[in-house]
Amino acid sequence: MILDELLTPIVAALAATELGVPKTQMVIDQHIGSFEAILEHGLTYKQIAEGLNVRGARGRTGAEFTGQSLYNFIKRAKGKKDRPPGAATRGPSVRPTDVGGPSPASTAKNQPTSPELERFKHRIDQARIHNAIDDLFRRGKR
């Protein structure tokens, strides 16, 4: 049966190895084509989940698949597949000037600057560094 042919490599990929248990989302991402083919044959997420469970497949934590959990995994995998390569998954990255590099204004050539303006630019750069460090530590506590 087509279900056996398509699920066997997925079950094998979800199996624990001497290195540990693979991440479930990574396996689903790698086999998204097989899941799409199964869904095109008219099977439901619940039927696919039951097929995986009967064959002994488990998620990383050892939990059985449900129709909803499989739907969530496949939805995320489809989103990754449709996203252009190198697309950001989080907010904008920190620019070099945000973490202490010289500001573009201070690197301009042949532009006279006063000591007061230089001190002001330095304080702005320091505030950017402080803000970037704050953001970094706040993200870690979420």
PDB file of C-alpha atoms in Angstrom:
ATOM      1  CA  MET A   1       0.000   0.000   0.000  1.00  0.00           C
ATOM      2  CA  ILE A   2       1.138   3.556  -0.712  1.00  0.00           C
ATOM      3  CA  LEU A   3       0.837   4.524   2.946  1.00  0.00           C
ATOM      4  CA  ASP A   4       3.385   1.871   3.966  1.00  0.00           C
ATOM      5  CA  GLU A   5       5.826   2.960   1.258  1.00  0.00           C
ATOM      6  CA  LEU A   6       5.644   6.608   2.281  1.00  0.00           C
ATOM      7  CA  LEU A   7       5.546   6.168   6.067  1.00  0.00           C
ATOM      8  CA  THR A   8       8.355   3.596   6.415  1.00  0.00           C
ATOM      9  CA  PRO A   9      11.221   6.068   5.775  1.00  0.00           C
ATOM     10  CA  ILE A  10       9.564   8.621   8.084  1.00  0.00           C
ATOM     11  CA  VAL A  11       9.246   6.071  10.909  1.00  0.00           C
ATOM     12  CA  ALA A  12      12.895   5.108  10.400  1.00  0.00           C
ATOM     13  CA  ALA A  13      13.963   8.755  10.512  1.00  0.00           C
ATOM     14  CA  LEU A  14      12.063   9.318  13.770  1.00  0.00           C
ATOM     15  CA  ALA A  15      13.736   6.333  15.465  1.00  0.00           C
ATOM     16  CA  ALA A  16      16.295   6.950  18.184  1.00  0.00           C
ATOM     17  CA  THR A  17      19.951   6.384  17.308  1.00  0.00           C
ATOM     18  CA  GLU A  18      23.107   6.220  19.384  1.00  0.00           C
ATOM     19  CA  LEU A  19      23.229  10.010  19.016  1.00  0.00           C
ATOM     20  CA  GLY A  20      19.765  10.423  20.528  1.00  0.00           C
ATOM     21  CA  VAL A  21      16.279  11.140  19.295  1.00  0.00           C
ATOM     22  CA  PRO A  22      16.001  13.364  16.212  1.00  0.00           C
ATOM     23  CA  LYS A  23      13.980  16.552  16.338  1.00  0.00           C
ATOM     24  CA  THR A  24      10.480  15.807  15.116  1.00  0.00           C
ATOM     25  CA  GLN A  25      10.081  19.053  13.165  1.00  0.00           C
ATOM     26  CA  MET A  26      13.341  18.436  11.323  1.00  0.00           C
ATOM     27  CA  VAL A  27      12.172  14.969  10.224  1.00  0.00           C
ATOM     28  CA  ILE A  28       8.794  16.336   9.114  1.00  0.00           C
ATOM     29  CA  ASP A  29      10.595  19.117   7.184  1.00  0.00           C
ATOM     30  CA  GLN A  30      12.759  16.551   5.384  1.00  0.00           C
ATOM     31  CA  HIS A  31       9.769  14.381   4.439  1.00  0.00           C
ATOM     32  CA  ILE A  32       7.224  17.090   3.627  1.00  0.00           C
ATOM     33  CA  GLY A  33       6.889  15.763   0.082  1.00  0.00           C
ATOM     34  CA  SER A  34       5.783  12.372   1.397  1.00  0.00           C
ATOM     35  CA  PHE A  35       3.224  13.959   3.709  1.00  0.00           C
ATOM     36  CA  GLU A  36       1.862  16.079   0.872  1.00  0.00           C
ATOM     37  CA  ALA A  37       1.554  12.958  -1.321  1.00  0.00           C
ATOM     38  CA  ILE A  38      -0.322  11.104   1.432  1.00  0.00           C
ATOM     39  CA  LEU A  39      -2.684  14.043   1.913  1.00  0.00           C
ATOM     40  CA  GLU A  40      -3.284  14.206  -1.859  1.00  0.00           C
ATOM     41  CA  HIS A  41      -4.433  10.569  -1.730  1.00  0.00           C
ATOM     42  CA  GLY A  42      -7.253  11.707   0.557  1.00  0.00           C
ATOM     43  CA  LEU A  43      -6.018  10.583   3.964  1.00  0.00           C
ATOM     44  CA  THR A  44      -6.678  12.841   6.942  1.00  0.00           C
ATOM     45  CA  TYR A  45      -4.115  14.084   9.444  1.00  0.00           C
ATOM     46  CA  LYS A  46      -5.693  11.803  12.028  1.00  0.00           C
ATOM     47  CA  GLN A  47      -5.320   8.761   9.762  1.00  0.00           C
ATOM     48  CA  ILE A  48      -1.688   9.605   9.051  1.00  0.00           C
ATOM     49  CA  ALA A  49      -1.015  10.086  12.780  1.00  0.00           C
ATOM     50  CA  GLU A  50      -2.598   6.694  13.520  1.00  0.00           C
ATOM     51  CA  GLY A  51      -0.453   5.141  10.774  1.00  0.00           C
ATOM     52  CA  LEU A  52       2.700   6.570  12.348  1.00  0.00           C
ATOM     53  CA  ASN A  53       1.676   5.470  15.848  1.00  0.00           C
ATOM     54  CA  VAL A  54       0.845   1.896  14.733  1.00  0.00           C
ATOM     55  CA  ARG A  55       4.314   1.646  13.182  1.00  0.00           C
ATOM     56  CA  GLY A  56       5.929   2.768  16.456  1.00  0.00           C
ATOM     57  CA  ALA A  57       6.847   6.326  15.513  1.00  0.00           C
ATOM     58  CA  ARG A  58       6.968   8.788  18.369  1.00  0.00           C
ATOM     59  CA  GLY A  59       7.861  12.445  18.720  1.00  0.00           C
ATOM     60  CA  ARG A  60      11.042  13.611  20.397  1.00  0.00           C
ATOM     61  CA  THR A  61       9.435  13.480  23.851  1.00  0.00           C
ATOM     62  CA  GLY A  62       8.037   9.998  23.252  1.00  0.00           C
ATOM     63  CA  ALA A  63       4.448  11.159  22.789  1.00  0.00           C
ATOM     64  CA  GLU A  64       2.207   9.620  20.160  1.00  0.00           C
ATOM     65  CA  PHE A  65       1.136  11.727  17.225  1.00  0.00           C
ATOM     66  CA  THR A  66      -2.363  13.192  17.094  1.00  0.00           C
ATOM     67  CA  GLY A  67      -4.106  14.630  14.083  1.00  0.00           C
ATOM     68  CA  GLN A  68      -3.651  18.127  15.516  1.00  0.00           C
ATOM     69  CA  SER A  69       0.039  17.725  16.355  1.00  0.00           C
ATOM     70  CA  LEU A  70       0.762  16.350  12.894  1.00  0.00           C
ATOM     71  CA  TYR A  71      -1.207  19.187  11.294  1.00  0.00           C
ATOM     72  CA  ASN A  72       0.921  21.712  13.242  1.00  0.00           C
ATOM     73  CA  PHE A  73       4.201  20.040  12.214  1.00  0.00           C
ATOM     74  CA  ILE A  74       3.170  19.877   8.555  1.00  0.00           C
ATOM     75  CA  LYS A  75       1.887  23.461   8.537  1.00  0.00           C
ATOM     76  CA  ARG A  76       5.243  24.709   9.884  1.00  0.00           C
ATOM     77  CA  ALA A  77       7.134  22.587   7.338  1.00  0.00           C
ATOM     78  CA  LYS A  78       5.043  23.963   4.459  1.00  0.00           C
ATOM     79  CA  GLY A  79       5.704  27.492   5.698  1.00  0.00           C
ATOM     80  CA  LYS A  80       9.442  26.852   5.668  1.00  0.00           C
ATOM     81  CA  LYS A  81       9.254  25.310   2.205  1.00  0.00           C
ATOM     82  CA  ASP A  82       7.372  28.304   0.794  1.00  0.00           C
ATOM     83  CA  ARG A  83       9.684  30.881   2.380  1.00  0.00           C
ATOM     84  CA  PRO A  84      12.527  32.137   0.172  1.00  0.00           C
ATOM     85  CA  PRO A  85      16.012  30.934   1.189  1.00  0.00           C
ATOM     86  CA  GLY A  86      17.669  33.146   3.762  1.00  0.00           C
ATOM     87  CA  ALA A  87      14.413  34.778   4.835  1.00  0.00           C
ATOM     88  CA  ALA A  88      14.433  36.047   8.393  1.00  0.00           C
ATOM     89  CA  THR A  89      12.452  34.045  10.913  1.00  0.00           C
ATOM     90  CA  ARG A  90      12.700  36.661  13.636  1.00  0.00           C
ATOM     91  CA  GLY A  91      12.898  40.400  13.817  1.00  0.00           C
ATOM     92  CA  PRO A  92      15.509  42.443  12.008  1.00  0.00           C
ATOM     93  CA  SER A  93      19.111  41.653  12.739  1.00  0.00           C
ATOM     94  CA  VAL A  94      21.345  44.023  14.648  1.00  0.00           C
ATOM     95  CA  ARG A  95      23.398  46.277  12.414  1.00  0.00           C
ATOM     96  CA  PRO A  96      27.107  46.826  13.178  1.00  0.00           C
ATOM     97  CA  THR A  97      26.352  50.431  14.099  1.00  0.00           C
ATOM     98  CA  ASP A  98      23.871  49.187  16.717  1.00  0.00           C
ATOM     99  CA  VAL A  99      26.564  47.352  18.646  1.00  0.00           C
ATOM    100  CA  GLY A 100      29.403  49.802  18.789  1.00  0.00           C
ATOM    101  CA  GLY A 101      30.670  50.333  15.272  1.00  0.00           C
ATOM    102  CA  PRO A 102      31.178  53.892  14.237  1.00  0.00           C
ATOM    103  CA  SER A 103      28.029  55.646  13.145  1.00  0.00           C
ATOM    104  CA  PRO A 104      27.786  56.370   9.422  1.00  0.00           C
ATOM    105  CA  ALA A 105      27.860  60.098  10.148  1.00  0.00           C
ATOM    106  CA  SER A 106      31.153  59.841  12.037  1.00  0.00           C
ATOM    107  CA  THR A 107      32.849  57.963   9.198  1.00  0.00           C
ATOM    108  CA  ALA A 108      32.023  60.538   6.533  1.00  0.00           C
ATOM    109  CA  LYS A 109      35.191  61.928   4.904  1.00  0.00           C
ATOM    110  CA  ASN A 110      36.139  65.606   4.793  1.00  0.00           C
ATOM    111  CA  GLN A 111      33.447  66.604   7.240  1.00  0.00           C
ATOM    112  CA  PRO A 112      34.622  68.877  10.049  1.00  0.00           C
ATOM    113  CA  THR A 113      33.237  67.991  13.437  1.00  0.00           C
ATOM    114  CA  SER A 114      33.414  69.747  16.748  1.00  0.00           C
ATOM    115  CA  PRO A 115      34.488  68.001  19.973  1.00  0.00           C
ATOM    116  CA  GLU A 116      30.959  68.449  21.302  1.00  0.00           C
ATOM    117  CA  LEU A 117      29.483  66.700  18.277  1.00  0.00           C
ATOM    118  CA  GLU A 118      31.994  63.847  18.643  1.00  0.00           C
ATOM    119  CA  ARG A 119      31.058  63.406  22.334  1.00  0.00           C
ATOM    120  CA  PHE A 120      27.380  63.399  21.364  1.00  0.00           C
ATOM    121  CA  LYS A 121      27.981  60.734  18.663  1.00  0.00           C
ATOM    122  CA  HIS A 122      29.965  58.663  21.144  1.00  0.00           C
ATOM    123  CA  ARG A 123      27.093  58.797  23.674  1.00  0.00           C
ATOM    124  CA  ILE A 124      24.620  57.754  20.943  1.00  0.00           C
ATOM    125  CA  ASP A 125      26.848  54.789  20.029  1.00  0.00           C
ATOM    126  CA  GLN A 126      27.093  53.809  23.702  1.00  0.00           C
ATOM    127  CA  ALA A 127      23.294  53.985  24.062  1.00  0.00           C
ATOM    128  CA  ARG A 128      22.907  51.723  21.006  1.00  0.00           C
ATOM    129  CA  ILE A 129      25.325  49.209  22.506  1.00  0.00           C
ATOM    130  CA  HIS A 130      23.486  49.288  25.827  1.00  0.00           C
ATOM    131  CA  ASN A 131      20.129  48.834  24.084  1.00  0.00           C
ATOM    132  CA  ALA A 132      21.400  45.898  21.986  1.00  0.00           C
ATOM    133  CA  ILE A 133      22.783  44.168  25.081  1.00  0.00           C
ATOM    134  CA  ASP A 134      19.507  44.762  26.935  1.00  0.00           C
ATOM    135  CA  ASP A 135      17.545  43.222  24.044  1.00  0.00           C
ATOM    136  CA  LEU A 136      19.869  40.231  23.971  1.00  0.00           C
ATOM    137  CA  PHE A 137      19.402  39.484  27.663  1.00  0.00           C
ATOM    138  CA  ARG A 138      15.642  40.084  27.564  1.00  0.00           C
ATOM    139  CA  ARG A 139      15.275  37.568  24.702  1.00  0.00           C
ATOM    140  CA  GLY A 140      17.119  34.953  26.757  1.00  0.00           C
ATOM    141  CA  LYS A 141      14.672  35.322  29.690  1.00  0.00           C
ATOM    142  CA  ARG A 142      11.525  34.821  27.608  1.00  0.00           C
TER     143      ARG A 142
END
